[in-house]
Amino acid sequence: MTSETMRGVGEQAASLDACLRYFISSMETVYNQTITDTLHTIYNTESARIEYDVDRNDISAATNPPQGQLTKNLPVGATEKCEEKKAKYEKLKNDAKIKMRLLEENRISVVAAQLEKLQSALAAYYSGNAKLLEASVRELSFLQSPQPSFIPTM
């Protein structure tokens, strides 16, 4: 009887471990892919804005020099280059807005769903309900994700 009990506890612990690993992996995915991608887009937007501002200020300085200075000739294609940089900046700015909105919507729904699954698995484990715990593991079994990076494999 004792060995069967211990075997059952071991199986339940393994099931809970699988649920915890899935939860952690899902949270890593949210951070490593979604948030990182959004931040990368924001950094690119800022770089594009700086490039556009430099060209815009160069054109402004060439066409409206301070008093007492001669008007400078613009390099060939400077205005077109400035317009291209403006278009790039506007596109990245729009992309960043969209990604921020989607990130906010998805982050909340993904985290809430994962917390519900984790709560269900923890409740089943601590109540000793092997069937409910097994159902939680089965629900996650088709969603298997890679091993979380900071948890060693046992």
mmCIF file of N, CA and C in Angstrom, residues 72-148:
data_model
loop_
_atom_site.group_PDB
_atom_site.id
_atom_site.type_symbol
_atom_site.label_atom_id
_atom_site.label_comp_id
_atom_site.label_asym_id
_atom_site.label_seq_id
_atom_site.Cartn_x
_atom_site.Cartn_y
_atom_site.Cartn_z
ATOM 1 N N LYS A 72 22.373 77.703 -49.158
ATOM 2 C CA LYS A 72 23.168 76.567 -49.645
ATOM 3 C C LYS A 72 22.348 75.791 -50.664
ATOM 4 N N ASN A 73 23.053 75.187 -51.592
ATOM 5 C CA ASN A 73 22.384 74.318 -52.552
ATOM 6 C C ASN A 73 22.174 72.950 -51.911
ATOM 7 N N LEU A 74 20.987 72.415 -52.087
ATOM 8 C CA LEU A 74 20.697 71.075 -51.572
ATOM 9 C C LEU A 74 21.348 70.031 -52.465
ATOM 10 N N PRO A 75 21.867 68.970 -51.884
ATOM 11 C CA PRO A 75 22.377 67.879 -52.716
ATOM 12 C C PRO A 75 21.234 67.281 -53.540
ATOM 13 N N VAL A 76 21.585 66.727 -54.680
ATOM 14 C CA VAL A 76 20.588 66.120 -55.553
ATOM 15 C C VAL A 76 19.922 64.959 -54.805
ATOM 16 N N GLY A 77 18.618 64.947 -54.780
ATOM 17 C CA GLY A 77 17.864 63.866 -54.140
ATOM 18 C C GLY A 77 17.687 64.011 -52.639
ATOM 19 N N ALA A 78 18.101 65.125 -52.058
ATOM 20 C CA ALA A 78 17.995 65.296 -50.605
ATOM 21 C C ALA A 78 16.538 65.307 -50.151
ATOM 22 N N THR A 79 15.691 65.977 -50.906
ATOM 23 C CA THR A 79 14.280 66.052 -50.534
ATOM 24 C C THR A 79 13.623 64.680 -50.636
ATOM 25 N N GLU A 80 13.952 63.942 -51.700
ATOM 26 C CA GLU A 80 13.385 62.600 -51.870
ATOM 27 C C GLU A 80 13.862 61.671 -50.755
ATOM 28 N N LYS A 81 15.140 61.794 -50.414
ATOM 29 C CA LYS A 81 15.703 60.973 -49.343
ATOM 30 C C LYS A 81 14.999 61.287 -48.022
ATOM 31 N N CYS A 82 14.741 62.561 -47.788
ATOM 32 C CA CYS A 82 14.041 62.977 -46.572
ATOM 33 C C CYS A 82 12.617 62.412 -46.552
ATOM 34 N N GLU A 83 11.941 62.439 -47.684
ATOM 35 C CA GLU A 83 10.580 61.903 -47.766
ATOM 36 C C GLU A 83 10.568 60.392 -47.534
ATOM 37 N N GLU A 84 11.587 59.690 -48.051
ATOM 38 C CA GLU A 84 11.690 58.246 -47.815
ATOM 39 C C GLU A 84 11.871 57.954 -46.328
ATOM 40 N N LYS A 85 12.722 58.739 -45.680
ATOM 41 C CA LYS A 85 12.945 58.540 -44.246
ATOM 42 C C LYS A 85 11.693 58.879 -43.446
ATOM 43 N N LYS A 86 10.954 59.886 -43.899
ATOM 44 C CA LYS A 86 9.702 60.231 -43.229
ATOM 45 C C LYS A 86 8.707 59.082 -43.361
ATOM 46 N N ALA A 87 8.612 58.509 -44.560
ATOM 47 C CA ALA A 87 7.696 57.389 -44.782
ATOM 48 C C ALA A 87 8.090 56.189 -43.917
ATOM 49 N N LYS A 88 9.395 55.918 -43.838
ATOM 50 C CA LYS A 88 9.877 54.813 -42.998
ATOM 51 C C LYS A 88 9.521 55.066 -41.538
ATOM 52 N N TYR A 89 9.745 56.292 -41.086
ATOM 53 C CA TYR A 89 9.429 56.655 -39.701
ATOM 54 C C TYR A 89 7.935 56.503 -39.428
ATOM 55 N N GLU A 90 7.096 57.001 -40.319
ATOM 56 C CA GLU A 90 5.643 56.918 -40.133
ATOM 57 C C GLU A 90 5.177 55.463 -40.105
ATOM 58 N N LYS A 91 5.756 54.624 -40.971
ATOM 59 C CA LYS A 91 5.392 53.206 -40.996
ATOM 60 C C LYS A 91 5.777 52.531 -39.687
ATOM 61 N N LEU A 92 7.009 52.768 -39.225
ATOM 62 C CA LEU A 92 7.457 52.163 -37.969
ATOM 63 C C LEU A 92 6.647 52.682 -36.782
ATOM 64 N N LYS A 93 6.288 53.948 -36.823
ATOM 65 C CA LYS A 93 5.481 54.527 -35.745
ATOM 66 C C LYS A 93 4.119 53.842 -35.688
ATOM 67 N N ASN A 94 3.524 53.626 -36.844
ATOM 68 C CA ASN A 94 2.242 52.933 -36.911
ATOM 69 C C ASN A 94 2.386 51.479 -36.446
ATOM 70 N N ASP A 95 3.461 50.803 -36.885
ATOM 71 C CA ASP A 95 3.716 49.426 -36.451
ATOM 72 C C ASP A 95 3.853 49.346 -34.933
ATOM 73 N N ALA A 96 4.564 50.294 -34.346
ATOM 74 C CA ALA A 96 4.761 50.299 -32.892
ATOM 75 C C ALA A 96 3.426 50.478 -32.167
ATOM 76 N N LYS A 97 2.577 51.357 -32.680
ATOM 77 C CA LYS A 97 1.261 51.562 -32.057
ATOM 78 C C LYS A 97 0.433 50.281 -32.106
ATOM 79 N N ILE A 98 0.439 49.633 -33.264
ATOM 80 C CA ILE A 98 -0.329 48.396 -33.424
ATOM 81 C C ILE A 98 0.211 47.312 -32.497
ATOM 82 N N LYS A 99 1.532 47.162 -32.462
ATOM 83 C CA LYS A 99 2.128 46.130 -31.609
ATOM 84 C C LYS A 99 1.862 46.398 -30.134
ATOM 85 N N MET A 100 1.884 47.650 -29.731
ATOM 86 C CA MET A 100 1.589 47.974 -28.329
ATOM 87 C C MET A 100 0.139 47.622 -27.988
ATOM 88 N N ARG A 101 -0.771 47.931 -28.896
ATOM 89 C CA ARG A 101 -2.181 47.608 -28.651
ATOM 90 C C ARG A 101 -2.379 46.099 -28.577
ATOM 91 N N LEU A 102 -1.809 45.368 -29.547
ATOM 92 C CA LEU A 102 -1.935 43.915 -29.549
ATOM 93 C C LEU A 102 -1.246 43.290 -28.344
ATOM 94 N N LEU A 103 -0.105 43.825 -27.977
ATOM 95 C CA LEU A 103 0.610 43.309 -26.813
ATOM 96 C C LEU A 103 -0.250 43.451 -25.563
ATOM 97 N N GLU A 104 -0.860 44.593 -25.393
ATOM 98 C CA GLU A 104 -1.709 44.813 -24.217
ATOM 99 C C GLU A 104 -2.876 43.830 -24.205
ATOM 100 N N GLU A 105 -3.537 43.672 -25.348
ATOM 101 C CA GLU A 105 -4.681 42.762 -25.425
ATOM 102 C C GLU A 105 -4.250 41.315 -25.202
ATOM 103 N N ASN A 106 -3.211 40.886 -25.908
ATOM 104 C CA ASN A 106 -2.783 39.492 -25.838
ATOM 105 C C ASN A 106 -2.118 39.147 -24.518
ATOM 106 N N ARG A 107 -1.346 40.070 -23.986
ATOM 107 C CA ARG A 107 -0.639 39.799 -22.734
ATOM 108 C C ARG A 107 -1.632 39.450 -21.642
ATOM 109 N N ILE A 108 -2.678 40.228 -21.535
ATOM 110 C CA ILE A 108 -3.667 39.998 -20.487
ATOM 111 C C ILE A 108 -4.381 38.672 -20.710
ATOM 112 N N SER A 109 -4.812 38.404 -21.932
ATOM 113 C CA SER A 109 -5.548 37.164 -22.187
ATOM 114 C C SER A 109 -4.663 35.934 -22.037
ATOM 115 N N VAL A 110 -3.421 36.000 -22.512
ATOM 116 C CA VAL A 110 -2.515 34.852 -22.403
ATOM 117 C C VAL A 110 -2.179 34.572 -20.945
ATOM 118 N N VAL A 111 -1.824 35.598 -20.209
ATOM 119 C CA VAL A 111 -1.459 35.403 -18.804
ATOM 120 C C VAL A 111 -2.662 34.896 -18.016
ATOM 121 N N ALA A 112 -3.840 35.444 -18.257
ATOM 122 C CA ALA A 112 -5.037 34.993 -17.541
ATOM 123 C C ALA A 112 -5.331 33.526 -17.840
ATOM 124 N N ALA A 113 -5.246 33.143 -19.105
ATOM 125 C CA ALA A 113 -5.500 31.747 -19.473
ATOM 126 C C ALA A 113 -4.475 30.815 -18.837
ATOM 127 N N GLN A 114 -3.210 31.207 -18.863
ATOM 128 C CA GLN A 114 -2.172 30.359 -18.279
ATOM 129 C C GLN A 114 -2.323 30.258 -16.761
ATOM 130 N N LEU A 115 -2.691 31.347 -16.120
ATOM 131 C CA LEU A 115 -2.900 31.309 -14.666
ATOM 132 C C LEU A 115 -4.088 30.420 -14.301
ATOM 133 N N GLU A 116 -5.136 30.431 -15.110
ATOM 134 C CA GLU A 116 -6.276 29.546 -14.858
ATOM 135 C C GLU A 116 -5.857 28.083 -14.956
ATOM 136 N N LYS A 117 -5.069 27.749 -15.976
ATOM 137 C CA LYS A 117 -4.609 26.368 -16.129
ATOM 138 C C LYS A 117 -3.712 25.963 -14.969
ATOM 139 N N LEU A 118 -2.827 26.861 -14.571
ATOM 140 C CA LEU A 118 -1.934 26.572 -13.452
ATOM 141 C C LEU A 118 -2.729 26.425 -12.158
ATOM 142 N N GLN A 119 -3.694 27.291 -11.937
ATOM 143 C CA GLN A 119 -4.515 27.211 -10.732
ATOM 144 C C GLN A 119 -5.281 25.893 -10.688
ATOM 145 N N SER A 120 -5.819 25.477 -11.813
ATOM 146 C CA SER A 120 -6.545 24.210 -11.884
ATOM 147 C C SER A 120 -5.628 23.038 -11.548
ATOM 148 N N ALA A 121 -4.425 23.051 -12.100
ATOM 149 C CA ALA A 121 -3.473 21.970 -11.833
ATOM 150 C C ALA A 121 -3.036 21.969 -10.370
ATOM 151 N N LEU A 122 -2.774 23.141 -9.812
ATOM 152 C CA LEU A 122 -2.368 23.217 -8.401
ATOM 153 C C LEU A 122 -3.494 22.767 -7.474
ATOM 154 N N ALA A 123 -4.715 23.188 -7.770
ATOM 155 C CA ALA A 123 -5.856 22.774 -6.948
ATOM 156 C C ALA A 123 -6.033 21.261 -7.000
ATOM 157 N N ALA A 124 -5.899 20.687 -8.183
ATOM 158 C CA ALA A 124 -6.025 19.238 -8.323
ATOM 159 C C ALA A 124 -4.913 18.520 -7.569
ATOM 160 N N TYR A 125 -3.708 19.034 -7.654
ATOM 161 C CA TYR A 125 -2.567 18.400 -6.982
ATOM 162 C C TYR A 125 -2.742 18.429 -5.471
ATOM 163 N N TYR A 126 -3.055 19.604 -4.931
ATOM 164 C CA TYR A 126 -3.139 19.731 -3.474
ATOM 165 C C TYR A 126 -4.396 19.100 -2.888
ATOM 166 N N SER A 127 -5.424 18.894 -3.699
ATOM 167 C CA SER A 127 -6.620 18.210 -3.204
ATOM 168 C C SER A 127 -6.491 16.698 -3.354
ATOM 169 N N GLY A 128 -5.451 16.261 -4.051
ATOM 170 C CA GLY A 128 -5.254 14.830 -4.250
ATOM 171 C C GLY A 128 -6.136 14.276 -5.352
ATOM 172 N N ASN A 129 -6.707 15.126 -6.166
ATOM 173 C CA ASN A 129 -7.605 14.709 -7.237
ATOM 174 C C ASN A 129 -6.774 14.346 -8.469
ATOM 175 N N ALA A 130 -6.386 13.093 -8.541
ATOM 176 C CA ALA A 130 -5.521 12.622 -9.623
ATOM 177 C C ALA A 130 -6.203 12.748 -10.983
ATOM 178 N N LYS A 131 -7.517 12.511 -11.025
ATOM 179 C CA LYS A 131 -8.229 12.580 -12.305
ATOM 180 C C LYS A 131 -8.234 14.009 -12.856
ATOM 181 N N LEU A 132 -8.482 14.990 -11.995
ATOM 182 C CA LEU A 132 -8.490 16.382 -12.442
ATOM 183 C C LEU A 132 -7.091 16.827 -12.854
ATOM 184 N N LEU A 133 -6.085 16.379 -12.105
ATOM 185 C CA LEU A 133 -4.708 16.714 -12.462
ATOM 186 C C LEU A 133 -4.346 16.094 -13.807
ATOM 187 N N GLU A 134 -4.753 14.855 -14.013
ATOM 188 C CA GLU A 134 -4.483 14.193 -15.291
ATOM 189 C C GLU A 134 -5.205 14.915 -16.429
ATOM 190 N N ALA A 135 -6.407 15.409 -16.173
ATOM 191 C CA ALA A 135 -7.140 16.165 -17.196
ATOM 192 C C ALA A 135 -6.405 17.461 -17.527
ATOM 193 N N SER A 136 -5.834 18.103 -16.502
ATOM 194 C CA SER A 136 -5.061 19.326 -16.744
ATOM 195 C C SER A 136 -3.841 19.029 -17.601
ATOM 196 N N VAL A 137 -3.181 17.915 -17.312
ATOM 197 C CA VAL A 137 -1.995 17.539 -18.086
ATOM 198 C C VAL A 137 -2.393 17.189 -19.514
ATOM 199 N N ARG A 138 -3.514 16.466 -19.688
ATOM 200 C CA ARG A 138 -3.975 16.122 -21.027
ATOM 201 C C ARG A 138 -4.299 17.379 -21.832
ATOM 202 N N GLU A 139 -4.898 18.367 -21.166
ATOM 203 C CA GLU A 139 -5.224 19.629 -21.837
ATOM 204 C C GLU A 139 -3.957 20.312 -22.343
ATOM 205 N N LEU A 140 -2.896 20.196 -21.577
ATOM 206 C CA LEU A 140 -1.637 20.826 -21.962
ATOM 207 C C LEU A 140 -0.786 19.948 -22.872
ATOM 208 N N SER A 141 -1.087 18.659 -22.943
ATOM 209 C CA SER A 141 -0.206 17.744 -23.680
ATOM 210 C C SER A 141 -0.113 18.078 -25.163
ATOM 211 N N PHE A 142 -1.194 18.560 -25.752
ATOM 212 C CA PHE A 142 -1.121 18.915 -27.171
ATOM 213 C C PHE A 142 -0.501 20.287 -27.370
ATOM 214 N N LEU A 143 -0.285 21.025 -26.298
ATOM 215 C CA LEU A 143 0.313 22.353 -26.391
ATOM 216 C C LEU A 143 1.762 22.351 -25.933
ATOM 217 N N GLN A 144 2.388 21.179 -25.902
ATOM 218 C CA GLN A 144 3.747 21.101 -25.366
ATOM 219 C C GLN A 144 4.639 22.136 -26.010
ATOM 220 N N SER A 145 5.384 22.796 -25.173
ATOM 221 C CA SER A 145 6.287 23.842 -25.619
ATOM 222 C C SER A 145 7.691 23.500 -25.164
ATOM 223 N N PRO A 146 8.678 24.227 -25.662
ATOM 224 C CA PRO A 146 10.049 23.914 -25.308
ATOM 225 C C PRO A 146 10.317 24.080 -23.818
ATOM 226 N N GLN A 147 11.337 23.401 -23.382
ATOM 227 C CA GLN A 147 11.770 23.452 -21.988
ATOM 228 C C GLN A 147 12.129 24.881 -21.594
ATOM 229 N N PRO A 148 11.592 25.400 -20.470
ATOM 230 C CA PRO A 148 12.019 26.723 -20.010
ATOM 231 C C PRO A 148 13.532 26.756 -19.830
#
